């Protein structure tokens, strides 16, 4: 049986002990250095060494796990249909009755 829950921290041995912010995109293509610098306190814990900002790998992976969400295909379809255009008259009446 395959575990459906993906955890970044389980793959800590694949990365170096610390990752500089300038190289974050090499290891995680979906993360940009500028995005992390703009997060100001909401991002992963970081340390400054001179001009370099360094993320400890374990802390970075824990932070990624905290932001990880599973989205099923059904939920994506529901969201697309829910946000499409104006509601029908029947939907508006049902919404008002709630």
C-alpha atoms as a PDB file:
ATOM      1  CA  UNK A   1       0.000   0.000   0.000  1.00  0.00           C
ATOM      2  CA  UNK A   2       1.320   3.417  -0.954  1.00  0.00           C
ATOM      3  CA  UNK A   3       1.212   6.183   1.625  1.00  0.00           C
ATOM      4  CA  UNK A   4      -0.823   9.068   0.199  1.00  0.00           C
ATOM      5  CA  UNK A   5       0.726  11.602   2.555  1.00  0.00           C
ATOM      6  CA  UNK A   6       3.932  13.048   1.075  1.00  0.00           C
ATOM      7  CA  UNK A   7       6.364  14.511   3.605  1.00  0.00           C
ATOM      8  CA  UNK A   8       9.367  16.606   2.593  1.00  0.00           C
ATOM      9  CA  UNK A   9      11.189  15.831   5.836  1.00  0.00           C
ATOM     10  CA  UNK A  10      11.374  12.150   4.818  1.00  0.00           C
ATOM     11  CA  UNK A  11      13.771  13.212   2.023  1.00  0.00           C
ATOM     12  CA  UNK A  12      16.189  15.232   4.146  1.00  0.00           C
ATOM     13  CA  UNK A  13      19.113  12.960   3.182  1.00  0.00           C
ATOM     14  CA  UNK A  14      18.835  14.089  -0.476  1.00  0.00           C
ATOM     15  CA  UNK A  15      19.790  17.681   0.292  1.00  0.00           C
ATOM     16  CA  UNK A  16      22.851  19.401   1.798  1.00  0.00           C
ATOM     17  CA  UNK A  17      22.660  20.434   5.484  1.00  0.00           C
ATOM     18  CA  UNK A  18      22.042  24.081   4.551  1.00  0.00           C
ATOM     19  CA  UNK A  19      20.858  25.762   1.361  1.00  0.00           C
ATOM     20  CA  UNK A  20      21.716  29.371   0.451  1.00  0.00           C
ATOM     21  CA  UNK A  21      18.754  31.448  -0.688  1.00  0.00           C
ATOM     22  CA  UNK A  22      20.468  32.118  -4.035  1.00  0.00           C
ATOM     23  CA  UNK A  23      20.500  28.363  -4.764  1.00  0.00           C
ATOM     24  CA  UNK A  24      17.008  27.532  -3.486  1.00  0.00           C
ATOM     25  CA  UNK A  25      15.617  27.333  -7.027  1.00  0.00           C
ATOM     26  CA  UNK A  26      18.187  24.650  -7.928  1.00  0.00           C
ATOM     27  CA  UNK A  27      16.769  22.299  -5.297  1.00  0.00           C
ATOM     28  CA  UNK A  28      13.128  23.393  -5.336  1.00  0.00           C
ATOM     29  CA  UNK A  29      12.101  24.741  -8.775  1.00  0.00           C
ATOM     30  CA  UNK A  30       8.728  25.880  -7.452  1.00  0.00           C
ATOM     31  CA  UNK A  31      10.375  28.227  -4.900  1.00  0.00           C
ATOM     32  CA  UNK A  32      12.011  31.489  -5.904  1.00  0.00           C
ATOM     33  CA  UNK A  33      14.639  33.325  -3.868  1.00  0.00           C
ATOM     34  CA  UNK A  34      12.757  36.608  -4.268  1.00  0.00           C
ATOM     35  CA  UNK A  35       9.546  35.049  -2.973  1.00  0.00           C
ATOM     36  CA  UNK A  36      11.298  33.807   0.145  1.00  0.00           C
ATOM     37  CA  UNK A  37      12.911  37.189   0.737  1.00  0.00           C
ATOM     38  CA  UNK A  38       9.516  38.898   0.469  1.00  0.00           C
ATOM     39  CA  UNK A  39       7.869  36.612   3.020  1.00  0.00           C
ATOM     40  CA  UNK A  40       9.335  38.589   5.958  1.00  0.00           C
ATOM     41  CA  UNK A  41       8.716  36.366   8.949  1.00  0.00           C
ATOM     42  CA  UNK A  42       6.198  34.029   7.305  1.00  0.00           C
ATOM     43  CA  UNK A  43       8.850  31.990   5.522  1.00  0.00           C
ATOM     44  CA  UNK A  44      11.184  29.312   6.824  1.00  0.00           C
ATOM     45  CA  UNK A  45      13.752  30.164   9.521  1.00  0.00           C
ATOM     46  CA  UNK A  46      16.902  31.627   7.992  1.00  0.00           C
ATOM     47  CA  UNK A  47      20.352  32.708   9.139  1.00  0.00           C
ATOM     48  CA  UNK A  48      22.547  35.448   7.766  1.00  0.00           C
ATOM     49  CA  UNK A  49      26.237  34.828   7.125  1.00  0.00           C
ATOM     50  CA  UNK A  50      27.676  38.074   5.820  1.00  0.00           C
ATOM     51  CA  UNK A  51      25.555  38.889   2.789  1.00  0.00           C
ATOM     52  CA  UNK A  52      24.329  35.332   2.322  1.00  0.00           C
ATOM     53  CA  UNK A  53      21.000  34.124   3.704  1.00  0.00           C
ATOM     54  CA  UNK A  54      21.078  30.422   4.534  1.00  0.00           C
ATOM     55  CA  UNK A  55      18.206  28.054   5.249  1.00  0.00           C
ATOM     56  CA  UNK A  56      18.898  24.972   7.406  1.00  0.00           C
ATOM     57  CA  UNK A  57      17.545  22.084   5.363  1.00  0.00           C
ATOM     58  CA  UNK A  58      15.577  20.395   8.158  1.00  0.00           C
ATOM     59  CA  UNK A  59      13.813  23.631   9.052  1.00  0.00           C
ATOM     60  CA  UNK A  60      13.090  24.385   5.391  1.00  0.00           C
ATOM     61  CA  UNK A  61      11.589  20.937   4.833  1.00  0.00           C
ATOM     62  CA  UNK A  62       9.457  21.215   7.980  1.00  0.00           C
ATOM     63  CA  UNK A  63       8.198  24.564   6.726  1.00  0.00           C
ATOM     64  CA  UNK A  64       7.344  23.045   3.327  1.00  0.00           C
ATOM     65  CA  UNK A  65       5.465  20.236   5.101  1.00  0.00           C
ATOM     66  CA  UNK A  66       3.446  22.771   7.065  1.00  0.00           C
ATOM     67  CA  UNK A  67       2.351  24.385   3.780  1.00  0.00           C
ATOM     68  CA  UNK A  68       1.703  21.098   1.963  1.00  0.00           C
ATOM     69  CA  UNK A  69      -1.906  20.439   0.915  1.00  0.00           C
ATOM     70  CA  UNK A  70      -3.392  17.587  -1.021  1.00  0.00           C
ATOM     71  CA  UNK A  71      -5.901  18.663  -3.646  1.00  0.00           C
ATOM     72  CA  UNK A  72      -7.985  16.000  -5.270  1.00  0.00           C
ATOM     73  CA  UNK A  73      -9.198  16.218  -8.854  1.00  0.00           C
ATOM     74  CA  UNK A  74     -12.804  16.345  -7.675  1.00  0.00           C
ATOM     75  CA  UNK A  75     -12.069  19.383  -5.524  1.00  0.00           C
ATOM     76  CA  UNK A  76     -10.374  21.167  -8.430  1.00  0.00           C
ATOM     77  CA  UNK A  77     -13.390  20.500 -10.645  1.00  0.00           C
ATOM     78  CA  UNK A  78     -15.766  21.722  -7.930  1.00  0.00           C
ATOM     79  CA  UNK A  79     -13.783  24.930  -7.494  1.00  0.00           C
ATOM     80  CA  UNK A  80     -13.770  25.603 -11.227  1.00  0.00           C
ATOM     81  CA  UNK A  81     -17.513  25.010 -11.524  1.00  0.00           C
ATOM     82  CA  UNK A  82     -18.296  26.947  -8.362  1.00  0.00           C
ATOM     83  CA  UNK A  83     -16.507  30.062  -9.566  1.00  0.00           C
ATOM     84  CA  UNK A  84     -17.947  30.024 -13.068  1.00  0.00           C
ATOM     85  CA  UNK A  85     -20.227  32.873 -14.000  1.00  0.00           C
ATOM     86  CA  UNK A  86     -23.400  33.954 -12.332  1.00  0.00           C
ATOM     87  CA  UNK A  87     -25.546  31.668 -10.202  1.00  0.00           C
ATOM     88  CA  UNK A  88     -28.793  30.365 -11.568  1.00  0.00           C
ATOM     89  CA  UNK A  89     -32.034  31.558 -10.027  1.00  0.00           C
ATOM     90  CA  UNK A  90     -32.487  28.223  -8.209  1.00  0.00           C
ATOM     91  CA  UNK A  91     -28.966  28.462  -6.717  1.00  0.00           C
ATOM     92  CA  UNK A  92     -29.633  32.026  -5.538  1.00  0.00           C
ATOM     93  CA  UNK A  93     -32.864  30.973  -3.823  1.00  0.00           C
ATOM     94  CA  UNK A  94     -31.134  28.021  -2.121  1.00  0.00           C
ATOM     95  CA  UNK A  95     -28.310  30.309  -0.983  1.00  0.00           C
ATOM     96  CA  UNK A  96     -30.769  32.818   0.536  1.00  0.00           C
ATOM     97  CA  UNK A  97     -32.622  30.063   2.434  1.00  0.00           C
ATOM     98  CA  UNK A  98     -29.426  28.959   4.225  1.00  0.00           C
END
